[in-house]
Amino acid sequence: MYTRIRTRDASVQRLLARLSPAKLDGRVVALRRSYHDESYGFRKTREVTMPDYTSEQLNNRATNAPLLRYADALRTHGHRAASIDPLDLLRRERVAALDPVRYGLSDPSAQYDVDGILWTGEGHAKGRQWSLDEITGFLNAVYVGRIAYEYMDLRSKTERLWFAHLLESETANVMHDAGPERRQRIHNLLARSEVFDTFLQAKFPNLKRYGLEGGESMLPALDALFGAAARADTSHIILAMPHRGRLNLLAGLLEYDPAALFHKIKGGAEVQVEGQEVSGDVLSHLVASPTLNYEGKEIKVSLLPNPSHLEAVNPVALGKARAKQYSLLKALEDGGESAEGCMLGDKVMCVQLHGDASFTGQGVIMETLGLSNLPHYTSGGSVHIVVNNNIGYTTPASSARSSLYCSDVAKMINCPVLHVNGDYPEDVVRAVEIAFKYRNHFRKDIVIDLIVYRRWGHNELDEPAFTQPLMYQKIRSRRSVPGLYEDKLVTDGALSKDSASSVRNSYKALLNDALAASATYVPPTITFDGQWSTTKVDGSEVGMAWPGSKEARTFDTGVSAEVLKKVGEGSVSVPEGFEIHPRLQRHVKNRLASLESGEGIDWASAEAMAFGSLMLEGCDVRIAGQDVGRGTFSHRHAMLVDQKTEGVVVPLNHALTTAGKLELANSSLSEMAVLGFEYGASWERPDLLPIWEAQFGDFFNGAQVIIDTFIASAETKWLKQSGIVLLLPHGLDGAGPEHSSSRIERMLQLTNDPFTPEPNANVNMHVVFPTTPAQYFHLLRRQIKRNYRKPLIVAAPKGLLRLAAASSKLAELLPGTQFQPVLPDTHQPSDKIERVILVSGKLYYDLAKERAARGLEDRAALIRIEELAPFPFSYLADVLRPYTTTGGRTPELMWVQEEPRNQGAYGHVKDRLSAVLSGLGVQGEIRYVGRREDAVPATGTGKAYQAQQRDVIEGAFEGL
């Protein structure tokens, strides 16, 4: 499958033939292969075409080629001369390309047929001759006004034509037809925003509120966007934004109770839950999810919580938006209706607000834009609004970006950009409506560069004139945006001064009443609702609970042998006529043999049976990351590729008739955006098992912001549960510094795991280091077979994936079996045991092999701690107790790890092990054996690695 372009130039054809493996077909050349995967979850980009030029239009374009060049120059370069900067600080040069003389057009009265050159709409009779003067005035009115358009660089002729048709046929300004109600709506939003900021400044002068002064046009922009979406039958908007103007949006448009806001400003909590620890968050991170009404059409707007890492929330919003749409599609199918004609973006739209400096400077923007059109990530197009202050903190634009516009980064995905002057709210609304039409028509991203200014510094307590004296001299001498618009309406007779004063006075009175009410305000108690109210377990609806509460529980994770065999066989089922790679015949054969014997279940087989059994119970599974279809270590092969056609099949979807589906999202080479996306999906769908697999555990550090500010802390800050699973391949095996460690120590440090036993401790993340496929099987199923959700961090194996000693029996997956936080020694405790070795992870198998070689099974015990957080105090005490009471002598206790001492689990387990021993009445220290402290997880020198590993293993048995 190929994306085709046409060219008439024979020399270009010859060049492309040398550069591309594609075959020429006349004037058709192939430049880019389309992705061959069309498995579950694959969504094609909407294909839209427009009629090509007629023969008469083509002839006219050839006859009037200079005029065509002139018109295209205005379309291409008009933005460079447009009046889009309220402060007029953009450095401008004369745009020579906009002079008709350059194209040989010098007579203003000369007449031209514009058919096929301009798209003048029905108001201009076909065939009428236009003078050059008229043409120049027309093009300047459209392209060199207060809205500037960048669309001529789009590679799609259809999209370029669409813009030209829309902009030129509707002329430069349609707001004069809006009517008084529309203008009053805009004025109301602007005036209330100004009153709000003034009120907060007067009542709370020392508050950092990140107000909207200078950027008030953001509110009518969002209002217009929500209204356009509602009228187009969109039912949900997922909204992400940073802190600037957030309070204005909450109070002015999203119906946030101002009494609650003042309560929070005065130090109160925003929510409460009985028996649940809620740390809350700062004022500028508050959220709301109102249902708004536009002309009888309802639309729910969900403003997501986000950290101060400005743009980190954007991939989260994108993932939540896609998951919401899949939920709606699934609801249709469950109701017996066909979802055949439904496109992503029909009912849900992602809206992302940005700051100019962060949009340019933060790599997560590039990563998130890179997901926007991928078949397993697209959500039907996002509308981006950059609230552009032309300054970041105190950094001017000239030091913040290398490009002319902050929006230029979006050109990497052929994204159109509309620049608009924020001083003119009606033009802002016009730009938003055009942006929505584009997004809804093509289901692709579009950027609105809303150019405004910031009346205060980074916050209201800063002095911006320290660093930008001339800019702020200009700002402080000008009337506010609401004031300018109000003056215009009064002058036009569209608004009386009394009405304007009434809007402001009534809103100020409302705020005063709310401030008084805040003294007795009680924050709401958060309850479960919507899709989070219940979960389905074994066919029954079970109420969701808060983790750590008495109601929280885990249900049986075992599965009958009949189902396991059905799923296992289905996981390697190949459709008739489908030709798999010859080397995969062994993969199929081994899996079927292990199912038949009930022995030798490997890691990939256990995973497939966990996935398939959950799918049979109606749960969807989505696993994302680079190469997840086959697995980085070529072990999974959950996706098979036909060796002749490159067609793709996912056997579990093909072979099983299930309500649940498996989506294998081979992702772009992104960590932060991809993990954020999957995390956003987990917020939306408790009935989804979302998994992100890093190529190597070390690579999660590219997504550290998502882990720190969302995964580790969202439940405590925002009461947001998530069942996200992170598979982080871990294990020292000679692969060097960046392919060895999932930084278990870092994950454990992020947990709030108590140092001593606490009943029902609500640990924020579960961190595990499983050593058998059966343990992994139960962990995956446990994520869904609970009436709450909790992030799971898995130090996943590399060397254990095919290790025979690390295989499991089918019996270990049956009903009544479950994940065991601690695995006891395979030999019974006896009074001969001289040393108890505690270990976690794959090192166990090296130690077990060495112990057997030395014949020390009766003198050294090996105990595996499989779950590091929450630390298994009681489980470990039960396993250790026989060793501390047998024969009246306590054996030596040792912690052994292959990671350096300052890394791995040692720092986390040391004090907790002491607490366990203290509870057992055992005195003494836990002895550490492992690598010494190091600045890297592992050496890159092979001989040094082998010597270090040998020292660790020998050290575990030294002296026995």
PDB file of N, CA and C in Angstrom, residues 53-129:
ATOM      1  N   TYR A  53      -9.909  21.237 -10.522  1.00  0.00           N
ATOM      2  CA  TYR A  53     -10.253  22.353 -11.389  1.00  0.00           C
ATOM      3  C   TYR A  53     -10.900  21.834 -12.674  1.00  0.00           C
ATOM      4  N   THR A  54     -11.871  22.575 -13.179  1.00  0.00           N
ATOM      5  CA  THR A  54     -12.459  22.242 -14.484  1.00  0.00           C
ATOM      6  C   THR A  54     -11.474  22.599 -15.582  1.00  0.00           C
ATOM      7  N   SER A  55     -11.730  22.118 -16.768  1.00  0.00           N
ATOM      8  CA  SER A  55     -10.836  22.430 -17.884  1.00  0.00           C
ATOM      9  C   SER A  55     -10.813  23.929 -18.157  1.00  0.00           C
ATOM     10  N   GLU A  56     -11.983  24.582 -18.000  1.00  0.00           N
ATOM     11  CA  GLU A  56     -12.027  26.028 -18.208  1.00  0.00           C
ATOM     12  C   GLU A  56     -11.176  26.754 -17.159  1.00  0.00           C
ATOM     13  N   GLN A  57     -11.269  26.290 -15.915  1.00  0.00           N
ATOM     14  CA  GLN A  57     -10.476  26.918 -14.856  1.00  0.00           C
ATOM     15  C   GLN A  57      -8.982  26.690 -15.080  1.00  0.00           C
ATOM     16  N   LEU A  58      -8.595  25.498 -15.507  1.00  0.00           N
ATOM     17  CA  LEU A  58      -7.187  25.227 -15.778  1.00  0.00           C
ATOM     18  C   LEU A  58      -6.660  26.114 -16.896  1.00  0.00           C
ATOM     19  N   ASN A  59      -7.493  26.294 -17.940  1.00  0.00           N
ATOM     20  CA  ASN A  59      -7.091  27.172 -19.040  1.00  0.00           C
ATOM     21  C   ASN A  59      -6.926  28.607 -18.555  1.00  0.00           C
ATOM     22  N   ASN A  60      -7.865  29.041 -17.695  1.00  0.00           N
ATOM     23  CA  ASN A  60      -7.784  30.408 -17.188  1.00  0.00           C
ATOM     24  C   ASN A  60      -6.568  30.594 -16.283  1.00  0.00           C
ATOM     25  N   ARG A  61      -6.240  29.578 -15.485  1.00  0.00           N
ATOM     26  CA  ARG A  61      -5.074  29.660 -14.620  1.00  0.00           C
ATOM     27  C   ARG A  61      -3.785  29.747 -15.445  1.00  0.00           C
ATOM     28  N   ALA A  62      -3.770  29.053 -16.587  1.00  0.00           N
ATOM     29  CA  ALA A  62      -2.609  29.127 -17.461  1.00  0.00           C
ATOM     30  C   ALA A  62      -2.537  30.480 -18.160  1.00  0.00           C
ATOM     31  N   THR A  63      -3.702  30.964 -18.619  1.00  0.00           N
ATOM     32  CA  THR A  63      -3.746  32.254 -19.316  1.00  0.00           C
ATOM     33  C   THR A  63      -3.320  33.392 -18.400  1.00  0.00           C
ATOM     34  N   ASN A  64      -3.794  33.337 -17.138  1.00  0.00           N
ATOM     35  CA  ASN A  64      -3.509  34.403 -16.170  1.00  0.00           C
ATOM     36  C   ASN A  64      -2.525  33.930 -15.101  1.00  0.00           C
ATOM     37  N   ALA A  65      -1.475  33.279 -15.561  1.00  0.00           N
ATOM     38  CA  ALA A  65      -0.496  32.725 -14.624  1.00  0.00           C
ATOM     39  C   ALA A  65       0.103  33.774 -13.698  1.00  0.00           C
ATOM     40  N   PRO A  66       0.414  34.980 -14.160  1.00  0.00           N
ATOM     41  CA  PRO A  66       0.945  35.981 -13.223  1.00  0.00           C
ATOM     42  C   PRO A  66      -0.045  36.324 -12.106  1.00  0.00           C
ATOM     43  N   LEU A  67      -1.326  36.399 -12.465  1.00  0.00           N
ATOM     44  CA  LEU A  67      -2.331  36.682 -11.438  1.00  0.00           C
ATOM     45  C   LEU A  67      -2.427  35.520 -10.449  1.00  0.00           C
ATOM     46  N   LEU A  68      -2.329  34.291 -10.948  1.00  0.00           N
ATOM     47  CA  LEU A  68      -2.359  33.119 -10.075  1.00  0.00           C
ATOM     48  C   LEU A  68      -1.186  33.156  -9.102  1.00  0.00           C
ATOM     49  N   ARG A  69      -0.005  33.501  -9.605  1.00  0.00           N
ATOM     50  CA  ARG A  69       1.164  33.591  -8.734  1.00  0.00           C
ATOM     51  C   ARG A  69       0.950  34.661  -7.664  1.00  0.00           C
ATOM     52  N   TYR A  70       0.357  35.766  -8.052  1.00  0.00           N
ATOM     53  CA  TYR A  70       0.092  36.851  -7.102  1.00  0.00           C
ATOM     54  C   TYR A  70      -0.888  36.404  -6.023  1.00  0.00           C
ATOM     55  N   ALA A  71      -1.970  35.745  -6.436  1.00  0.00           N
ATOM     56  CA  ALA A  71      -2.966  35.272  -5.467  1.00  0.00           C
ATOM     57  C   ALA A  71      -2.354  34.268  -4.503  1.00  0.00           C
ATOM     58  N   ASP A  72      -1.543  33.357  -5.040  1.00  0.00           N
ATOM     59  CA  ASP A  72      -0.910  32.361  -4.167  1.00  0.00           C
ATOM     60  C   ASP A  72       0.121  33.006  -3.239  1.00  0.00           C
ATOM     61  N   ALA A  73       0.743  34.087  -3.690  1.00  0.00           N
ATOM     62  CA  ALA A  73       1.684  34.791  -2.823  1.00  0.00           C
ATOM     63  C   ALA A  73       0.969  35.392  -1.625  1.00  0.00           C
ATOM     64  N   LEU A  74      -0.231  35.968  -1.859  1.00  0.00           N
ATOM     65  CA  LEU A  74      -1.013  36.502  -0.732  1.00  0.00           C
ATOM     66  C   LEU A  74      -1.418  35.385   0.216  1.00  0.00           C
ATOM     67  N   ARG A  75      -1.811  34.258  -0.329  1.00  0.00           N
ATOM     68  CA  ARG A  75      -2.208  33.120   0.510  1.00  0.00           C
ATOM     69  C   ARG A  75      -1.023  32.589   1.310  1.00  0.00           C
ATOM     70  N   THR A  76       0.141  32.614   0.688  1.00  0.00           N
ATOM     71  CA  THR A  76       1.328  32.034   1.320  1.00  0.00           C
ATOM     72  C   THR A  76       1.994  32.993   2.300  1.00  0.00           C
ATOM     73  N   HIS A  77       2.084  34.270   1.912  1.00  0.00           N
ATOM     74  CA  HIS A  77       2.886  35.214   2.689  1.00  0.00           C
ATOM     75  C   HIS A  77       2.071  36.299   3.378  1.00  0.00           C
ATOM     76  N   GLY A  78       0.752  36.277   3.217  1.00  0.00           N
ATOM     77  CA  GLY A  78      -0.055  37.325   3.826  1.00  0.00           C
ATOM     78  C   GLY A  78       0.107  37.421   5.321  1.00  0.00           C
ATOM     79  N   HIS A  79       0.355  36.302   5.979  1.00  0.00           N
ATOM     80  CA  HIS A  79       0.496  36.302   7.444  1.00  0.00           C
ATOM     81  C   HIS A  79       1.670  37.161   7.895  1.00  0.00           C
ATOM     82  N   ARG A  80       2.654  37.348   7.033  1.00  0.00           N
ATOM     83  CA  ARG A  80       3.837  38.120   7.423  1.00  0.00           C
ATOM     84  C   ARG A  80       3.544  39.614   7.522  1.00  0.00           C
ATOM     85  N   ALA A  81       2.455  40.046   6.887  1.00  0.00           N
ATOM     86  CA  ALA A  81       2.102  41.467   6.924  1.00  0.00           C
ATOM     87  C   ALA A  81       0.831  41.731   7.721  1.00  0.00           C
ATOM     88  N   ALA A  82       0.229  40.679   8.273  1.00  0.00           N
ATOM     89  CA  ALA A  82      -1.052  40.822   8.962  1.00  0.00           C
ATOM     90  C   ALA A  82      -0.886  41.538  10.302  1.00  0.00           C
ATOM     91  N   SER A  83      -1.963  42.136  10.772  1.00  0.00           N
ATOM     92  CA  SER A  83      -1.952  42.895  12.038  1.00  0.00           C
ATOM     93  C   SER A  83      -2.358  41.976  13.189  1.00  0.00           C
ATOM     94  N   ILE A  84      -1.455  41.110  13.564  1.00  0.00           N
ATOM     95  CA  ILE A  84      -1.832  40.071  14.520  1.00  0.00           C
ATOM     96  C   ILE A  84      -1.253  40.276  15.914  1.00  0.00           C
ATOM     97  N   ASP A  85      -0.383  41.274  16.090  1.00  0.00           N
ATOM     98  CA  ASP A  85       0.258  41.471  17.394  1.00  0.00           C
ATOM     99  C   ASP A  85      -0.358  42.682  18.097  1.00  0.00           C
ATOM    100  N   PRO A  86      -1.044  42.493  19.217  1.00  0.00           N
ATOM    101  CA  PRO A  86      -1.666  43.627  19.920  1.00  0.00           C
ATOM    102  C   PRO A  86      -0.667  44.711  20.302  1.00  0.00           C
ATOM    103  N   LEU A  87       0.543  44.313  20.640  1.00  0.00           N
ATOM    104  CA  LEU A  87       1.547  45.291  21.060  1.00  0.00           C
ATOM    105  C   LEU A  87       2.408  45.781  19.901  1.00  0.00           C
ATOM    106  N   ASP A  88       2.235  45.164  18.741  1.00  0.00           N
ATOM    107  CA  ASP A  88       3.011  45.515  17.558  1.00  0.00           C
ATOM    108  C   ASP A  88       4.508  45.447  17.842  1.00  0.00           C
ATOM    109  N   LEU A  89       4.898  44.343  18.517  1.00  0.00           N
ATOM    110  CA  LEU A  89       6.300  44.160  18.854  1.00  0.00           C
ATOM    111  C   LEU A  89       7.014  43.218  17.888  1.00  0.00           C
ATOM    112  N   LEU A  90       6.230  42.495  17.058  1.00  0.00           N
ATOM    113  CA  LEU A  90       6.855  41.594  16.108  1.00  0.00           C
ATOM    114  C   LEU A  90       7.678  42.389  15.115  1.00  0.00           C
ATOM    115  N   ARG A  91       8.890  41.948  14.890  1.00  0.00           N
ATOM    116  CA  ARG A  91       9.754  42.646  13.949  1.00  0.00           C
ATOM    117  C   ARG A  91       9.283  42.349  12.533  1.00  0.00           C
ATOM    118  N   ARG A  92       8.913  43.383  11.804  1.00  0.00           N
ATOM    119  CA  ARG A  92       8.349  43.230  10.471  1.00  0.00           C
ATOM    120  C   ARG A  92       9.254  43.851   9.416  1.00  0.00           C
ATOM    121  N   GLU A  93       9.282  43.223   8.263  1.00  0.00           N
ATOM    122  CA  GLU A  93       9.964  43.776   7.115  1.00  0.00           C
ATOM    123  C   GLU A  93       8.958  43.865   5.965  1.00  0.00           C
ATOM    124  N   ARG A  94       9.273  44.703   5.007  1.00  0.00           N
ATOM    125  CA  ARG A  94       8.393  44.800   3.840  1.00  0.00           C
ATOM    126  C   ARG A  94       8.372  43.451   3.138  1.00  0.00           C
ATOM    127  N   VAL A  95       7.167  42.950   2.854  1.00  0.00           N
ATOM    128  CA  VAL A  95       7.018  41.654   2.201  1.00  0.00           C
ATOM    129  C   VAL A  95       6.913  41.882   0.706  1.00  0.00           C
ATOM    130  N   ALA A  96       8.032  41.738   0.033  1.00  0.00           N
ATOM    131  CA  ALA A  96       8.076  42.035  -1.408  1.00  0.00           C
ATOM    132  C   ALA A  96       7.138  41.129  -2.201  1.00  0.00           C
ATOM    133  N   ALA A  97       6.926  39.912  -1.702  1.00  0.00           N
ATOM    134  CA  ALA A  97       6.084  38.956  -2.427  1.00  0.00           C
ATOM    135  C   ALA A  97       4.638  39.415  -2.543  1.00  0.00           C
ATOM    136  N   LEU A  98       4.235  40.410  -1.764  1.00  0.00           N
ATOM    137  CA  LEU A  98       2.847  40.861  -1.792  1.00  0.00           C
ATOM    138  C   LEU A  98       2.619  42.010  -2.768  1.00  0.00           C
ATOM    139  N   ASP A  99       3.638  42.400  -3.483  1.00  0.00           N
ATOM    140  CA  ASP A  99       3.528  43.500  -4.448  1.00  0.00           C
ATOM    141  C   ASP A  99       3.176  42.929  -5.816  1.00  0.00           C
ATOM    142  N   PRO A 100       2.020  43.305  -6.393  1.00  0.00           N
ATOM    143  CA  PRO A 100       1.620  42.736  -7.695  1.00  0.00           C
ATOM    144  C   PRO A 100       2.600  43.051  -8.811  1.00  0.00           C
ATOM    145  N   VAL A 101       3.357  44.116  -8.672  1.00  0.00           N
ATOM    146  CA  VAL A 101       4.302  44.498  -9.722  1.00  0.00           C
ATOM    147  C   VAL A 101       5.338  43.397  -9.957  1.00  0.00           C
ATOM    148  N   ARG A 102       5.673  42.673  -8.897  1.00  0.00           N
ATOM    149  CA  ARG A 102       6.658  41.592  -9.031  1.00  0.00           C
ATOM    150  C   ARG A 102       6.209  40.521 -10.013  1.00  0.00           C
ATOM    151  N   TYR A 103       4.920  40.468 -10.280  1.00  0.00           N
ATOM    152  CA  TYR A 103       4.369  39.449 -11.171  1.00  0.00           C
ATOM    153  C   TYR A 103       3.937  40.039 -12.516  1.00  0.00           C
ATOM    154  N   GLY A 104       4.401  41.264 -12.756  1.00  0.00           N
ATOM    155  CA  GLY A 104       4.056  41.916 -14.009  1.00  0.00           C
ATOM    156  C   GLY A 104       2.669  42.522 -14.023  1.00  0.00           C
ATOM    157  N   LEU A 105       2.094  42.714 -12.851  1.00  0.00           N
ATOM    158  CA  LEU A 105       0.739  43.273 -12.735  1.00  0.00           C
ATOM    159  C   LEU A 105       0.871  44.703 -12.224  1.00  0.00           C
ATOM    160  N   SER A 106       0.779  45.670 -13.138  1.00  0.00           N
ATOM    161  CA  SER A 106       1.029  47.053 -12.749  1.00  0.00           C
ATOM    162  C   SER A 106      -0.129  48.005 -12.988  1.00  0.00           C
ATOM    163  N   ASP A 107      -1.124  47.555 -13.769  1.00  0.00           N
ATOM    164  CA  ASP A 107      -2.253  48.430 -14.091  1.00  0.00           C
ATOM    165  C   ASP A 107      -3.411  48.124 -13.153  1.00  0.00           C
ATOM    166  N   PRO A 108      -3.728  48.996 -12.173  1.00  0.00           N
ATOM    167  CA  PRO A 108      -4.800  48.702 -11.221  1.00  0.00           C
ATOM    168  C   PRO A 108      -6.167  48.547 -11.863  1.00  0.00           C
ATOM    169  N   SER A 109      -6.353  49.099 -13.030  1.00  0.00           N
ATOM    170  CA  SER A 109      -7.678  49.024 -13.683  1.00  0.00           C
ATOM    171  C   SER A 109      -7.791  47.860 -14.647  1.00  0.00           C
ATOM    172  N   ALA A 110      -6.703  47.128 -14.861  1.00  0.00           N
ATOM    173  CA  ALA A 110      -6.750  45.988 -15.780  1.00  0.00           C
ATOM    174  C   ALA A 110      -7.757  44.961 -15.288  1.00  0.00           C
ATOM    175  N   GLN A 111      -8.477  44.352 -16.260  1.00  0.00           N
ATOM    176  CA  GLN A 111      -9.554  43.426 -15.934  1.00  0.00           C
ATOM    177  C   GLN A 111      -9.088  41.979 -16.106  1.00  0.00           C
ATOM    178  N   TYR A 112      -9.561  41.107 -15.179  1.00  0.00           N
ATOM    179  CA  TYR A 112      -9.150  39.702 -15.206  1.00  0.00           C
ATOM    180  C   TYR A 112     -10.343  38.800 -14.905  1.00  0.00           C
ATOM    181  N   ASP A 113     -10.322  37.651 -15.571  1.00  0.00           N
ATOM    182  CA  ASP A 113     -11.247  36.575 -15.216  1.00  0.00           C
ATOM    183  C   ASP A 113     -10.621  35.817 -14.052  1.00  0.00           C
ATOM    184  N   VAL A 114     -11.312  35.751 -12.926  1.00  0.00           N
ATOM    185  CA  VAL A 114     -10.718  35.138 -11.719  1.00  0.00           C
ATOM    186  C   VAL A 114     -11.202  33.710 -11.498  1.00  0.00           C
ATOM    187  N   ASP A 115     -11.946  33.141 -12.442  1.00  0.00           N
ATOM    188  CA  ASP A 115     -12.472  31.787 -12.267  1.00  0.00           C
ATOM    189  C   ASP A 115     -11.317  30.786 -12.166  1.00  0.00           C
ATOM    190  N   GLY A 116     -11.307  30.026 -11.071  1.00  0.00           N
ATOM    191  CA  GLY A 116     -10.236  29.065 -10.837  1.00  0.00           C
ATOM    192  C   GLY A 116      -9.014  29.665 -10.181  1.00  0.00           C
ATOM    193  N   ILE A 117      -9.034  30.984  -9.971  1.00  0.00           N
ATOM    194  CA  ILE A 117      -7.916  31.664  -9.314  1.00  0.00           C
ATOM    195  C   ILE A 117      -8.344  32.181  -7.945  1.00  0.00           C
ATOM    196  N   LEU A 118      -9.502  32.820  -7.893  1.00  0.00           N
ATOM    197  CA  LEU A 118     -10.108  33.224  -6.624  1.00  0.00           C
ATOM    198  C   LEU A 118     -11.407  32.467  -6.438  1.00  0.00           C
ATOM    199  N   TRP A 119     -11.782  32.292  -5.181  1.00  0.00           N
ATOM    200  CA  TRP A 119     -13.030  31.589  -4.867  1.00  0.00           C
ATOM    201  C   TRP A 119     -13.936  32.605  -4.178  1.00  0.00           C
ATOM    202  N   THR A 120     -14.704  33.319  -5.025  1.00  0.00           N
ATOM    203  CA  THR A 120     -15.386  34.515  -4.534  1.00  0.00           C
ATOM    204  C   THR A 120     -16.802  34.268  -4.061  1.00  0.00           C
ATOM    205  N   GLY A 121     -17.261  33.025  -4.124  1.00  0.00           N
ATOM    206  CA  GLY A 121     -18.579  32.712  -3.579  1.00  0.00           C
ATOM    207  C   GLY A 121     -19.705  33.095  -4.511  1.00  0.00           C
ATOM    208  N   GLU A 122     -20.912  32.842  -4.052  1.00  0.00           N
ATOM    209  CA  GLU A 122     -22.084  33.065  -4.886  1.00  0.00           C
ATOM    210  C   GLU A 122     -22.388  34.542  -5.088  1.00  0.00           C
ATOM    211  N   GLY A 123     -21.813  35.405  -4.276  1.00  0.00           N
ATOM    212  CA  GLY A 123     -22.101  36.837  -4.384  1.00  0.00           C
ATOM    213  C   GLY A 123     -21.520  37.474  -5.628  1.00  0.00           C
ATOM    214  N   HIS A 124     -20.616  36.764  -6.289  1.00  0.00           N
ATOM    215  CA  HIS A 124     -19.969  37.333  -7.475  1.00  0.00           C
ATOM    216  C   HIS A 124     -20.333  36.470  -8.666  1.00  0.00           C
ATOM    217  N   ALA A 125     -20.956  37.074  -9.660  1.00  0.00           N
ATOM    218  CA  ALA A 125     -21.436  36.322 -10.820  1.00  0.00           C
ATOM    219  C   ALA A 125     -20.268  35.692 -11.564  1.00  0.00           C
ATOM    220  N   LYS A 126     -20.450  34.430 -11.949  1.00  0.00           N
ATOM    221  CA  LYS A 126     -19.412  33.739 -12.697  1.00  0.00           C
ATOM    222  C   LYS A 126     -19.176  34.462 -14.018  1.00  0.00           C
ATOM    223  N   GLY A 127     -17.915  34.614 -14.373  1.00  0.00           N
ATOM    224  CA  GLY A 127     -17.582  35.270 -15.630  1.00  0.00           C
ATOM    225  C   GLY A 127     -17.367  36.766 -15.498  1.00  0.00           C
ATOM    226  N   ARG A 128     -17.720  37.353 -14.368  1.00  0.00           N
ATOM    227  CA  ARG A 128     -17.516  38.803 -14.211  1.00  0.00           C
ATOM    228  C   ARG A 128     -16.024  39.098 -14.158  1.00  0.00           C
ATOM    229  N   GLN A 129     -15.655  40.141 -14.828  1.00  0.00           N
ATOM    230  CA  GLN A 129     -14.254  40.566 -14.838  1.00  0.00           C
ATOM    231  C   GLN A 129     -13.963  41.394 -13.594  1.00  0.00           C
TER     232      GLN A 129
END
